[in-house]
PDB file of C-alpha atoms in Angstrom:
ATOM      1  CA  ASP A   1       0.000   0.000   0.000  1.00  0.00           C
ATOM      2  CA  ASP A   2       2.901   2.358   0.678  1.00  0.00           C
ATOM      3  CA  ALA A   3       4.392   1.910  -2.787  1.00  0.00           C
ATOM      4  CA  PRO A   4       4.676   5.261  -4.622  1.00  0.00           C
ATOM      5  CA  ALA A   5       2.158   5.845  -7.354  1.00  0.00           C
ATOM      6  CA  HIS A   6       3.485   5.423 -10.861  1.00  0.00           C
ATOM      7  CA  VAL A   7       4.009   8.718 -12.665  1.00  0.00           C
ATOM      8  CA  ASP A   8       4.249   8.801 -16.399  1.00  0.00           C
ATOM      9  CA  PRO A   9       7.768  10.106 -17.327  1.00  0.00           C
ATOM     10  CA  LEU A  10       6.294  12.392 -19.979  1.00  0.00           C
ATOM     11  CA  VAL A  11       3.869  13.965 -17.491  1.00  0.00           C
ATOM     12  CA  GLU A  12       6.681  14.335 -14.955  1.00  0.00           C
ATOM     13  CA  ARG A  13       8.893  16.078 -17.497  1.00  0.00           C
ATOM     14  CA  LEU A  14       6.116  18.426 -18.598  1.00  0.00           C
ATOM     15  CA  CYS A  15       5.223  19.352 -15.003  1.00  0.00           C
ATOM     16  CA  LYS A  16       8.795  19.984 -13.936  1.00  0.00           C
ATOM     17  CA  PRO A  17       9.566  23.700 -13.456  1.00  0.00           C
ATOM     18  CA  ARG A  18      11.603  24.947 -16.372  1.00  0.00           C
ATOM     19  CA  ALA A  19      14.194  27.683 -16.417  1.00  0.00           C
ATOM     20  CA  ILE A  20      13.416  30.795 -18.454  1.00  0.00           C
ATOM     21  CA  PRO A  21      15.364  30.700 -21.741  1.00  0.00           C
ATOM     22  CA  HIS A  22      18.223  33.195 -21.685  1.00  0.00           C
ATOM     23  CA  TYR A  23      17.040  34.873 -24.875  1.00  0.00           C
ATOM     24  CA  ILE A  24      13.828  36.131 -23.263  1.00  0.00           C
ATOM     25  CA  GLU A  25      15.411  37.331 -20.030  1.00  0.00           C
ATOM     26  CA  GLU A  26      15.081  41.065 -19.570  1.00  0.00           C
ATOM     27  CA  ASP A  27      18.818  41.828 -19.547  1.00  0.00           C
ATOM     28  CA  TYR A  28      19.395  39.855 -22.751  1.00  0.00           C
ATOM     29  CA  MET A  29      16.449  41.465 -24.522  1.00  0.00           C
ATOM     30  CA  MET A  30      17.489  44.960 -23.479  1.00  0.00           C
ATOM     31  CA  ARG A  31      21.020  44.354 -24.701  1.00  0.00           C
ATOM     32  CA  HIS A  32      20.197  42.727 -28.036  1.00  0.00           C
ATOM     33  CA  TYR A  33      16.707  43.790 -29.100  1.00  0.00           C
ATOM     34  CA  VAL A  34      16.611  47.500 -28.185  1.00  0.00           C
ATOM     35  CA  PRO A  35      18.400  49.344 -31.033  1.00  0.00           C
ATOM     36  CA  SER A  36      19.760  52.132 -28.828  1.00  0.00           C
ATOM     37  CA  ASN A  37      21.475  49.576 -26.579  1.00  0.00           C
ATOM     38  CA  ARG A  38      23.051  47.448 -29.304  1.00  0.00           C
ATOM     39  CA  GLU A  39      26.690  47.925 -30.185  1.00  0.00           C
ATOM     40  CA  SER A  40      27.426  48.869 -33.754  1.00  0.00           C
ATOM     41  CA  THR A  41      28.326  45.897 -35.935  1.00  0.00           C
ATOM     42  CA  LEU A  42      30.197  48.279 -38.214  1.00  0.00           C
ATOM     43  CA  VAL A  43      32.691  50.864 -37.066  1.00  0.00           C
ATOM     44  CA  TYR A  44      33.969  54.107 -38.539  1.00  0.00           C
ATOM     45  CA  GLY A  45      36.790  52.489 -40.493  1.00  0.00           C
ATOM     46  CA  ASP A  46      34.544  49.901 -42.127  1.00  0.00           C
ATOM     47  CA  PHE A  47      32.865  52.527 -44.311  1.00  0.00           C
ATOM     48  CA  LEU A  48      35.985  54.386 -45.431  1.00  0.00           C
ATOM     49  CA  PRO A  49      37.002  52.001 -48.256  1.00  0.00           C
ATOM     50  CA  LEU A  50      33.661  52.744 -49.964  1.00  0.00           C
ATOM     51  CA  LEU A  51      33.744  56.515 -49.785  1.00  0.00           C
ATOM     52  CA  PRO A  52      36.794  57.280 -52.009  1.00  0.00           C
ATOM     53  CA  GLY A  53      34.794  55.790 -54.880  1.00  0.00           C
ATOM     54  CA  VAL A  54      32.559  58.860 -54.788  1.00  0.00           C
ATOM     55  CA  ASP A  55      35.255  61.021 -56.379  1.00  0.00           C
ATOM     56  CA  ASN A  56      35.887  58.516 -59.163  1.00  0.00           C
ATOM     57  CA  THR A  57      34.436  59.403 -62.559  1.00  0.00           C
ATOM     58  CA  SER A  58      33.303  55.851 -63.335  1.00  0.00           C
ATOM     59  CA  SER A  59      29.499  55.551 -63.436  1.00  0.00           C
ATOM     60  CA  ASP A  60      29.764  51.821 -62.810  1.00  0.00           C
ATOM     61  CA  LEU A  61      31.799  52.419 -59.668  1.00  0.00           C
ATOM     62  CA  HIS A  62      29.329  55.055 -58.508  1.00  0.00           C
ATOM     63  CA  ARG A  63      26.470  52.604 -58.982  1.00  0.00           C
ATOM     64  CA  ASP A  64      28.298  49.858 -57.102  1.00  0.00           C
ATOM     65  CA  THR A  65      29.241  52.274 -54.322  1.00  0.00           C
ATOM     66  CA  THR A  66      25.740  53.655 -53.830  1.00  0.00           C
ATOM     67  CA  GLU A  67      24.185  50.201 -53.933  1.00  0.00           C
ATOM     68  CA  ALA A  68      26.594  49.030 -51.223  1.00  0.00           C
ATOM     69  CA  LEU A  69      25.882  52.132 -49.147  1.00  0.00           C
ATOM     70  CA  MET A  70      22.150  51.581 -49.586  1.00  0.00           C
ATOM     71  CA  VAL A  71      22.423  48.047 -48.202  1.00  0.00           C
ATOM     72  CA  LEU A  72      24.648  49.085 -45.302  1.00  0.00           C
ATOM     73  CA  SER A  73      22.343  51.947 -44.380  1.00  0.00           C
ATOM     74  CA  THR A  74      19.484  49.533 -43.700  1.00  0.00           C
ATOM     75  CA  ASN A  75      21.439  47.424 -41.203  1.00  0.00           C
ATOM     76  CA  GLY A  76      19.854  48.805 -38.050  1.00  0.00           C
ATOM     77  CA  ASP A  77      19.867  51.996 -36.021  1.00  0.00           C
ATOM     78  CA  GLU A  78      23.003  50.947 -34.167  1.00  0.00           C
ATOM     79  CA  ASN A  79      25.038  51.428 -37.353  1.00  0.00           C
ATOM     80  CA  LYS A  80      23.674  54.841 -38.318  1.00  0.00           C
ATOM     81  CA  ASP A  81      26.045  56.781 -36.055  1.00  0.00           C
ATOM     82  CA  SER A  82      29.097  55.015 -37.490  1.00  0.00           C
ATOM     83  CA  PHE A  83      27.770  55.626 -40.986  1.00  0.00           C
ATOM     84  CA  GLY A  84      27.364  59.341 -40.326  1.00  0.00           C
ATOM     85  CA  ARG A  85      30.754  59.736 -38.644  1.00  0.00           C
ATOM     86  CA  ALA A  86      32.390  58.263 -41.731  1.00  0.00           C
ATOM     87  CA  GLY A  87      31.126  61.291 -43.684  1.00  0.00           C
ATOM     88  CA  ALA A  88      28.340  59.493 -45.528  1.00  0.00           C
ATOM     89  CA  VAL A  89      25.910  62.446 -45.404  1.00  0.00           C
ATOM     90  CA  VAL A  90      28.333  64.661 -47.333  1.00  0.00           C
ATOM     91  CA  GLU A  91      29.182  61.929 -49.825  1.00  0.00           C
ATOM     92  CA  LEU A  92      25.575  60.954 -50.444  1.00  0.00           C
ATOM     93  CA  MET A  93      24.555  64.535 -51.078  1.00  0.00           C
ATOM     94  CA  GLY A  94      27.405  64.782 -53.567  1.00  0.00           C
ATOM     95  CA  LEU A  95      26.226  61.628 -55.319  1.00  0.00           C
ATOM     96  CA  SER A  96      22.656  62.949 -55.397  1.00  0.00           C
ATOM     97  CA  ASN A  97      23.846  65.424 -58.049  1.00  0.00           C
ATOM     98  CA  SER A  98      25.094  62.654 -60.336  1.00  0.00           C
ATOM     99  CA  SER A  99      24.045  62.675 -63.977  1.00  0.00           C
ATOM    100  CA  ASP A 100      23.256  58.957 -63.584  1.00  0.00           C
ATOM    101  CA  ALA A 101      19.635  58.530 -62.502  1.00  0.00           C
ATOM    102  CA  ARG A 102      20.315  55.219 -60.768  1.00  0.00           C
ATOM    103  CA  VAL A 103      23.150  56.720 -58.732  1.00  0.00           C
ATOM    104  CA  ARG A 104      20.943  59.656 -57.698  1.00  0.00           C
ATOM    105  CA  CYS A 105      18.138  57.363 -56.608  1.00  0.00           C
ATOM    106  CA  ASN A 106      20.441  55.020 -54.655  1.00  0.00           C
ATOM    107  CA  ALA A 107      22.128  57.942 -52.937  1.00  0.00           C
ATOM    108  CA  ILE A 108      18.879  59.530 -51.773  1.00  0.00           C
ATOM    109  CA  ARG A 109      17.437  56.209 -50.639  1.00  0.00           C
ATOM    110  CA  SER A 110      20.579  55.682 -48.552  1.00  0.00           C
ATOM    111  CA  LEU A 111      20.253  59.207 -47.189  1.00  0.00           C
ATOM    112  CA  SER A 112      16.651  58.631 -46.117  1.00  0.00           C
ATOM    113  CA  ASN A 113      17.809  55.495 -44.276  1.00  0.00           C
ATOM    114  CA  ILE A 114      20.507  57.209 -42.235  1.00  0.00           C
ATOM    115  CA  LEU A 115      18.455  60.327 -41.485  1.00  0.00           C
ATOM    116  CA  THR A 116      16.590  58.291 -38.885  1.00  0.00           C
ATOM    117  CA  HIS A 117      19.593  59.040 -36.657  1.00  0.00           C
ATOM    118  CA  GLU A 118      19.578  62.464 -35.008  1.00  0.00           C
ATOM    119  CA  SER A 119      23.282  63.209 -35.488  1.00  0.00           C
ATOM    120  CA  ASN A 120      22.921  62.618 -39.230  1.00  0.00           C
ATOM    121  CA  ARG A 121      20.027  65.081 -39.392  1.00  0.00           C
ATOM    122  CA  ASP A 122      22.294  67.612 -37.706  1.00  0.00           C
ATOM    123  CA  ALA A 123      25.053  66.882 -40.241  1.00  0.00           C
ATOM    124  CA  PHE A 124      22.597  67.356 -43.108  1.00  0.00           C
ATOM    125  CA  PHE A 125      21.448  70.787 -41.957  1.00  0.00           C
ATOM    126  CA  ALA A 126      25.075  71.820 -41.379  1.00  0.00           C
ATOM    127  CA  LEU A 127      25.955  71.071 -45.001  1.00  0.00           C
ATOM    128  CA  PRO A 128      25.767  74.195 -47.207  1.00  0.00           C
ATOM    129  CA  GLY A 129      23.289  73.841 -50.049  1.00  0.00           C
ATOM    130  CA  ALA A 130      21.929  70.515 -48.818  1.00  0.00           C
ATOM    131  CA  VAL A 131      18.368  71.761 -48.343  1.00  0.00           C
ATOM    132  CA  ASP A 132      18.157  73.321 -51.814  1.00  0.00           C
ATOM    133  CA  SER A 133      19.600  70.182 -53.425  1.00  0.00           C
ATOM    134  CA  LEU A 134      17.076  67.983 -51.639  1.00  0.00           C
ATOM    135  CA  VAL A 135      14.177  70.256 -52.604  1.00  0.00           C
ATOM    136  CA  ASN A 136      15.227  70.079 -56.253  1.00  0.00           C
ATOM    137  CA  LEU A 137      15.113  66.283 -56.083  1.00  0.00           C
ATOM    138  CA  THR A 138      11.480  66.400 -54.924  1.00  0.00           C
ATOM    139  CA  LYS A 139      10.480  67.867 -58.291  1.00  0.00           C
ATOM    140  CA  ALA A 140       9.676  65.372 -61.016  1.00  0.00           C
ATOM    141  CA  LYS A 141       7.117  64.938 -63.766  1.00  0.00           C
ATOM    142  CA  VAL A 142       4.786  62.035 -63.024  1.00  0.00           C
ATOM    143  CA  GLN A 143       3.691  59.954 -66.005  1.00  0.00           C
ATOM    144  CA  PRO A 144      -0.120  59.585 -65.960  1.00  0.00           C
ATOM    145  CA  ASP A 145      -1.961  56.281 -66.262  1.00  0.00           C
ATOM    146  CA  THR A 146       1.026  54.028 -65.631  1.00  0.00           C
ATOM    147  CA  MET A 147       2.395  52.131 -62.646  1.00  0.00           C
ATOM    148  CA  VAL A 148       5.969  52.244 -63.980  1.00  0.00           C
ATOM    149  CA  GLN A 149       7.439  55.664 -63.360  1.00  0.00           C
ATOM    150  CA  PRO A 150      10.777  57.064 -64.612  1.00  0.00           C
ATOM    151  CA  ALA A 151      13.851  57.147 -62.411  1.00  0.00           C
ATOM    152  CA  ASN A 152      13.424  60.795 -61.453  1.00  0.00           C
ATOM    153  CA  VAL A 153      10.013  59.988 -59.927  1.00  0.00           C
ATOM    154  CA  ARG A 154      11.564  57.188 -57.877  1.00  0.00           C
ATOM    155  CA  THR A 155      14.194  59.664 -56.744  1.00  0.00           C
ATOM    156  CA  MET A 156      11.418  62.117 -55.824  1.00  0.00           C
ATOM    157  CA  ARG A 157       9.852  59.463 -53.586  1.00  0.00           C
ATOM    158  CA  ALA A 158      13.161  58.857 -51.776  1.00  0.00           C
ATOM    159  CA  ALA A 159      13.758  62.600 -51.452  1.00  0.00           C
ATOM    160  CA  THR A 160      10.286  63.020 -49.959  1.00  0.00           C
ATOM    161  CA  GLU A 161      11.042  60.294 -47.424  1.00  0.00           C
ATOM    162  CA  SER A 162      14.281  62.136 -46.570  1.00  0.00           C
ATOM    163  CA  VAL A 163      12.343  65.340 -45.917  1.00  0.00           C
ATOM    164  CA  ALA A 164       9.929  63.344 -43.748  1.00  0.00           C
ATOM    165  CA  GLN A 165      12.827  61.928 -41.733  1.00  0.00           C
ATOM    166  CA  LEU A 166      14.176  65.434 -41.151  1.00  0.00           C
ATOM    167  CA  ALA A 167      10.737  66.469 -39.882  1.00  0.00           C
ATOM    168  CA  ARG A 168      10.888  63.709 -37.260  1.00  0.00           C
ATOM    169  CA  SER A 169      13.806  65.291 -35.366  1.00  0.00           C
ATOM    170  CA  ASP A 170      13.722  64.729 -31.624  1.00  0.00           C
ATOM    171  CA  SER A 171      15.436  67.916 -30.517  1.00  0.00           C
ATOM    172  CA  HIS A 172      13.754  71.304 -30.270  1.00  0.00           C
ATOM    173  CA  HIS A 173      16.766  72.853 -32.005  1.00  0.00           C
ATOM    174  CA  LEU A 174      16.512  70.684 -35.130  1.00  0.00           C
ATOM    175  CA  LYS A 175      12.739  71.078 -35.253  1.00  0.00           C
ATOM    176  CA  LYS A 176      13.301  74.838 -35.398  1.00  0.00           C
ATOM    177  CA  VAL A 177      15.997  74.429 -38.060  1.00  0.00           C
ATOM    178  CA  PHE A 178      13.572  72.349 -40.111  1.00  0.00           C
ATOM    179  CA  MET A 179      10.874  75.002 -39.876  1.00  0.00           C
ATOM    180  CA  ASP A 180      13.314  77.809 -40.690  1.00  0.00           C
ATOM    181  CA  SER A 181      14.683  75.895 -43.696  1.00  0.00           C
ATOM    182  CA  GLY A 182      11.401  76.142 -45.585  1.00  0.00           C
ATOM    183  CA  LEU A 183      11.091  72.377 -45.890  1.00  0.00           C
ATOM    184  CA  ILE A 184       7.664  72.489 -44.271  1.00  0.00           C
ATOM    185  CA  LYS A 185       6.407  74.307 -47.385  1.00  0.00           C
ATOM    186  CA  THR A 186       7.966  71.621 -49.575  1.00  0.00           C
ATOM    187  CA  MET A 187       6.354  68.916 -47.469  1.00  0.00           C
ATOM    188  CA  CYS A 188       2.925  70.492 -47.759  1.00  0.00           C
ATOM    189  CA  SER A 189       3.334  70.798 -51.522  1.00  0.00           C
ATOM    190  CA  LEU A 190       4.302  67.113 -51.786  1.00  0.00           C
ATOM    191  CA  THR A 191       1.065  66.071 -50.094  1.00  0.00           C
ATOM    192  CA  ARG A 192      -0.624  67.191 -53.316  1.00  0.00           C
ATOM    193  CA  SER A 193       1.706  65.284 -55.637  1.00  0.00           C
ATOM    194  CA  ARG A 194       0.192  63.318 -58.514  1.00  0.00           C
ATOM    195  CA  ASP A 195       2.292  60.360 -57.376  1.00  0.00           C
ATOM    196  CA  LYS A 196       0.572  58.283 -54.686  1.00  0.00           C
ATOM    197  CA  ASP A 197       3.780  57.031 -53.020  1.00  0.00           C
ATOM    198  CA  THR A 198       5.103  60.574 -52.767  1.00  0.00           C
ATOM    199  CA  ARG A 199       1.850  61.806 -51.210  1.00  0.00           C
ATOM    200  CA  MET A 200       1.873  58.993 -48.662  1.00  0.00           C
ATOM    201  CA  ALA A 201       5.499  59.671 -47.648  1.00  0.00           C
ATOM    202  CA  ALA A 202       4.748  63.369 -47.231  1.00  0.00           C
ATOM    203  CA  VAL A 203       1.596  62.814 -45.169  1.00  0.00           C
ATOM    204  CA  ARG A 204       3.348  60.397 -42.801  1.00  0.00           C
TER     205      ARG A 204
END
């Protein structure tokens, strides 16, 4: 009568208290999943080999460079500071004046990616002529009755997203700089664009 009751091994294993997996512990999640707490996976020097290509006259090299920068600029907020400190804002604005439509579009898409970081917004506004150059890129003729738009329209969409990122500044100082720059007028005008994607980017 005193013999212990038989317990199914599977039931015993399922009922046994289990340790919390390390990857959902608060410290681990704060360190790895919160962008502001993550260490950069790329450092200042990692970007430098790409940037000398900007001064090269080869269109192919410019395309390769901007495509690489576009990929790198999407790699998480923790890399945006390193990207900016490598001088990418200056270089991308220079490439945005390229005669090659693909280079222009890649450059502005990369710029819109890194402008999510506050220090890069500051660097943009500190660059002489940057605002005027960006405004010029928001002007393009939309082809009616077609889903496929020319490259300058795609560039306009990326430029609009860049303006939107500048409008999202966290600091009072940069919000004032944005208002004083006249970009708010550009943003309002873009909300009436004939291109749907441009309108949506401006409204957001």
